[in-house]
Every structure is written in C-alpha cells, then in structure tokens.
Tab-separated table of C-alpha atoms in Angstrom:
chain	number	residue	atom	x	y	z
A	22	MET	CA	163.720	71.390	130.137
A	23	SER	CA	162.640	75.009	130.574
A	24	LEU	CA	164.846	77.575	131.887
A	25	ASN	CA	164.224	81.282	133.196
A	26	ILE	CA	165.378	84.107	131.309
A	27	PHE	CA	168.653	84.668	133.290
A	28	GLU	CA	169.838	81.130	132.750
A	29	ILE	CA	169.157	81.621	128.906
A	30	TRP	CA	170.873	85.023	128.942
A	31	ASP	CA	174.038	83.139	130.580
A	32	GLY	CA	174.019	80.195	128.373
A	33	ILE	CA	174.088	82.329	125.142
A	34	GLY	CA	177.196	84.367	126.363
A	35	ARG	CA	175.304	87.212	128.133
A	36	GLN	CA	174.338	89.106	124.888
A	37	THR	CA	171.222	91.187	124.139
A	38	PRO	CA	168.824	91.331	122.470
A	39	PHE	CA	167.600	87.807	122.344
A	40	ALA	CA	164.137	86.249	121.886
A	41	VAL	CA	162.323	83.748	124.433
A	42	ARG	CA	159.001	82.175	124.751
A	43	ARG	CA	157.071	81.203	127.890
A	44	ASP	CA	155.973	77.359	127.627
A	45	HIS	CA	152.091	78.255	127.589
A	46	TRP	CA	152.404	80.692	124.809
A	47	GLY	CA	151.545	79.886	121.339
A	48	GLU	CA	154.088	79.971	118.616
A	49	GLU	CA	153.121	83.450	117.260
A	50	GLN	CA	154.099	84.979	120.560
A	51	HIS	CA	157.552	85.504	122.279
A	52	ALA	CA	159.259	88.478	123.914
A	53	VAL	CA	162.533	90.217	122.844
A	54	VAL	CA	164.681	90.647	125.885
A	55	GLU	CA	166.666	94.160	125.312
A	56	ARG	CA	168.356	94.625	128.876
A	57	ILE	CA	169.175	92.241	131.966
A	58	GLU	CA	170.021	93.445	135.339
A	59	CYS	CA	171.409	90.476	137.227
A	60	GLU	CA	173.463	90.587	140.485
A	61	LYS	CA	173.329	87.109	141.077
A	62	LEU	CA	172.376	84.350	138.845
A	63	PRO	CA	169.728	82.874	138.188
A	64	TYR	CA	167.801	86.068	139.356
A	65	GLY	CA	167.319	89.464	138.522
A	66	LYS	CA	165.222	91.823	136.169
A	67	ALA	CA	164.763	91.412	132.486
A	68	PHE	CA	163.326	94.272	130.257
A	69	GLY	CA	161.909	94.008	126.863
A	70	TYR	CA	158.885	93.958	124.721
A	71	PRO	CA	156.210	91.392	123.191
A	72	VAL	CA	156.002	90.297	119.657
A	73	VAL	CA	152.955	88.581	118.202
A	74	ASN	CA	152.954	87.326	114.631
A	75	GLY	CA	156.425	89.114	113.995
A	76	GLN	CA	155.215	92.421	114.812
A	77	ASN	CA	155.735	94.406	117.969
A	78	SER	CA	152.772	94.189	120.038
A	79	ASP	CA	150.836	95.605	123.035
A	80	ARG	CA	149.276	92.159	123.897
A	81	PHE	CA	150.621	92.239	127.356
A	82	GLU	CA	149.897	95.906	128.191
A	83	TYR	CA	147.430	94.587	130.843
A	84	ASP	CA	150.812	94.163	132.990
A	85	GLU	CA	151.463	97.559	134.549
A	86	GLN	CA	155.285	97.057	134.836
A	87	TRP	CA	155.667	95.807	131.547
A	88	ARG	CA	153.751	98.520	129.928
A	89	ASN	CA	155.290	101.335	132.077
A	90	GLU	CA	158.925	99.940	132.684
A	91	LYS	CA	159.364	97.060	130.209
A	92	LEU	CA	159.977	94.698	132.942
A	93	ILE	CA	159.118	91.362	131.665
A	94	PRO	CA	156.756	89.596	134.091
A	95	CYS	CA	157.811	86.097	135.496
A	96	CYS	CA	161.258	86.465	134.226
A	97	GLY	CA	162.694	84.154	137.006
A	98	CYS	CA	160.008	81.347	136.427
A	99	TYR	CA	161.506	78.258	134.873
A	100	GLN	CA	158.974	78.579	132.118
A	101	TRP	CA	160.962	80.058	129.129
A	102	THR	CA	162.438	78.752	126.003
A	103	PHE	CA	165.170	80.414	123.825
A	104	ILE	CA	164.067	81.256	120.440
A	105	GLU	CA	166.974	80.818	118.175
A	106	ASP	CA	165.412	81.851	114.737
A	107	ALA	CA	163.286	84.930	115.921
A	108	GLU	CA	163.887	87.870	113.744
A	109	ILE	CA	164.921	90.673	116.501
A	110	ASN	CA	165.061	94.283	115.303
A	111	LYS	CA	168.356	95.479	116.388
A	112	ASP	CA	167.952	98.927	114.588
A	113	LYS	CA	167.309	101.338	117.519
A	114	LYS	CA	165.838	104.078	115.506
A	115	LEU	CA	163.082	101.767	114.293
A	116	SER	CA	162.480	100.422	117.661
A	117	ASP	CA	161.967	104.071	118.887
A	118	GLN	CA	159.577	104.856	116.048
A	119	TYR	CA	157.463	102.058	117.193
A	120	ARG	CA	157.490	103.165	120.755
A	121	LYS	CA	156.683	106.705	119.643
A	122	ARG	CA	153.778	105.270	117.549
A	123	LEU	CA	152.403	103.198	120.408
A	124	ASN	CA	152.602	106.302	122.713
A	125	LYS	CA	150.064	107.968	120.269
A	126	ALA	CA	147.879	104.892	119.303
A	127	LEU	CA	145.936	103.698	122.109
A	128	SER	CA	145.517	100.340	123.831
A	129	ILE	CA	142.150	99.141	125.362
A	130	PHE	CA	143.642	100.268	128.703
A	131	SER	CA	144.334	103.843	127.520
A	132	LYS	CA	142.133	106.693	129.037
A	133	LEU	CA	140.121	108.867	126.511
A	134	THR	CA	141.023	112.661	126.789
A	135	PHE	CA	137.829	113.786	124.926
A	136	GLY	CA	134.126	113.597	124.553
A	137	LYS	CA	131.592	112.323	126.751
A	138	HIS	CA	133.608	109.268	127.790
A	139	LYS	CA	136.513	111.434	128.879
A	140	GLY	CA	138.642	109.647	131.605
A	141	TYR	CA	137.081	106.261	130.724
A	142	THR	CA	139.442	103.433	129.291
A	143	VAL	CA	138.743	102.615	125.605
A	144	GLU	CA	137.500	99.399	126.831
A	145	GLN	CA	135.173	100.897	129.281
A	146	ALA	CA	133.891	103.374	126.417
A	147	PHE	CA	133.506	100.502	124.063
A	148	LEU	CA	131.546	98.274	126.231
A	149	GLN	CA	129.344	101.134	127.088
A	150	ASN	CA	128.633	102.241	123.670
A	151	ASN	CA	130.795	100.452	120.921
A	152	GLN	CA	129.717	102.841	118.244
A	153	TYR	CA	131.209	105.690	120.016
A	154	ILE	CA	134.590	104.083	119.209
A	155	GLU	CA	133.718	103.788	115.778
A	156	TRP	CA	132.785	107.491	115.636
A	157	ALA	CA	135.813	108.553	117.473
A	158	LEU	CA	138.021	106.581	114.694
A	159	LEU	CA	136.005	108.267	111.852
A	160	ASN	CA	135.833	111.697	113.393
A	161	VAL	CA	138.617	112.434	115.967
A	162	GLU	CA	142.016	113.278	113.934
A	163	LYS	CA	144.502	112.082	116.355
A	164	PHE	CA	142.448	108.940	117.574
A	165	CYS	CA	143.790	105.649	116.654
A	166	LEU	CA	144.147	102.367	118.241
A	167	THR	CA	146.881	99.658	117.932
A	168	LYS	CA	145.969	96.742	115.849
A	169	GLU	CA	146.066	94.669	119.035
A	170	ALA	CA	143.440	96.857	120.585
A	171	ILE	CA	141.110	96.478	117.575
A	172	HIS	CA	141.550	92.889	117.756
A	173	LEU	CA	140.830	92.605	121.436
A	174	LEU	CA	137.572	94.757	121.098
A	175	GLU	CA	136.364	92.631	118.485
A	176	GLY	CA	136.646	89.793	120.795
A	177	MET	CA	134.600	91.555	123.577
A	178	VAL	CA	131.059	91.585	122.170
A	179	ALA	CA	129.831	88.340	120.515
A	180	GLY	CA	129.549	88.773	116.611
A	181	PHE	CA	130.926	92.368	116.802
A	182	LYS	CA	133.589	93.454	113.993
A	183	PHE	CA	134.843	96.956	113.172
A	184	PRO	CA	133.719	97.628	109.482
A	185	ASP	CA	136.627	97.396	107.039
A	186	GLN	CA	136.290	101.078	106.256
A	187	ILE	CA	136.966	102.011	109.953
A	188	LYS	CA	139.986	99.537	110.021
A	189	ARG	CA	141.608	101.184	106.825
A	190	ILE	CA	141.127	104.564	108.603
A	191	ASN	CA	142.724	103.232	111.771
A	192	ASP	CA	145.668	101.868	109.750
A	193	GLN	CA	146.326	105.154	107.850
A	194	LYS	CA	146.188	107.052	111.144
A	195	LEU	CA	148.801	104.523	112.430
A	196	LEU	CA	151.014	105.208	109.410
A	197	LEU	CA	150.747	108.918	110.048
A	198	CYS	CA	151.876	108.580	113.695
A	199	LEU	CA	154.991	106.786	112.523
A	200	LYS	CA	155.911	109.690	110.113
A	201	GLU	CA	155.431	112.266	112.806
C-alpha cells in the first residue's frame, strides 16, 4: 500500500533526510526529502531534490516550485514508497557544491545570456539550430549543460547525438564548475 510523504516521515520517526519513490517512477529514480513542514498529519510541504541513477539530477526541473523552492510536487498524494537502501548524501558541504555546480550548469529550461539566441531557453535554441548549442559548448568558456540536459536534448531530435568530443568538453567544464 502506497503512502504519502508525510505518513512515511511519521512512520520512520520524523527523521530527515530519507528517500522516496513515486509509484510510477522507474527503479533508477527517487527523491531525497531534506525537510518537512507539517502542521497536521497527513499533509504539509516536503522539500528535497531528485536523484537518477544514484546522481543528483535536474530531471524534474520542469516543475517551477521544485526547481526554485525544492518543494516536492504531489508530496501529499498517496503514491509514495519509502526507499530504505537508498544512498543519501548527508554531507551538507558536498550538497552545497552540487547546488553551486547546478547553478552554473544549464538545464534545457535555462535562458541563454549571450549570442544571437540570447533570452531563448537552451531547448528553444537547440530546436532552432542544434549546431548552435554544439558551437557554444566548444567556444563559450562558461557555457556548460547538466548531464540530464545533454540526455534530454539528444532525445528531442530523431537520430541526433552530441559528438563524444563535445560531451567530454562539457564534462570537463562541469568538473571545473564544481572546483570554483
């Protein structure tokens, strides 16, 4: 039987962080709940971040409240399961480093701040001219995409794949962002 996030939180002794998965998500996906605001069970607000394949992810960045406030969507729905064996990063410093990197690495919803597509989202610029995004990855020093953004963009145009060289350059830029 599925529960909502607040019932799970209550059932594990009101401890955070903990991991949960919605019933329709794949095994590779879950959310880490970092904070709960609950005045009266079984409802409230749950805050956290998504994880895909063991890595922090921007997979659910389309949800503006999750992206901006870390408010987990549908947290009161009875569609959640506690993930007991999920590896949860309790090291706040590393979590802050990840957030810093995500703030510099762009998602498909991030707006470009340079060039002829300034003001467009990465997705809009890519759909207009996918070579522009490749050019930016090669030539604009501070331009990098999250791994999830690369994956999502590759799925938007049939048969399109970023060349391995561009993916390596993007990965190097992501590492540099993490060190800054």
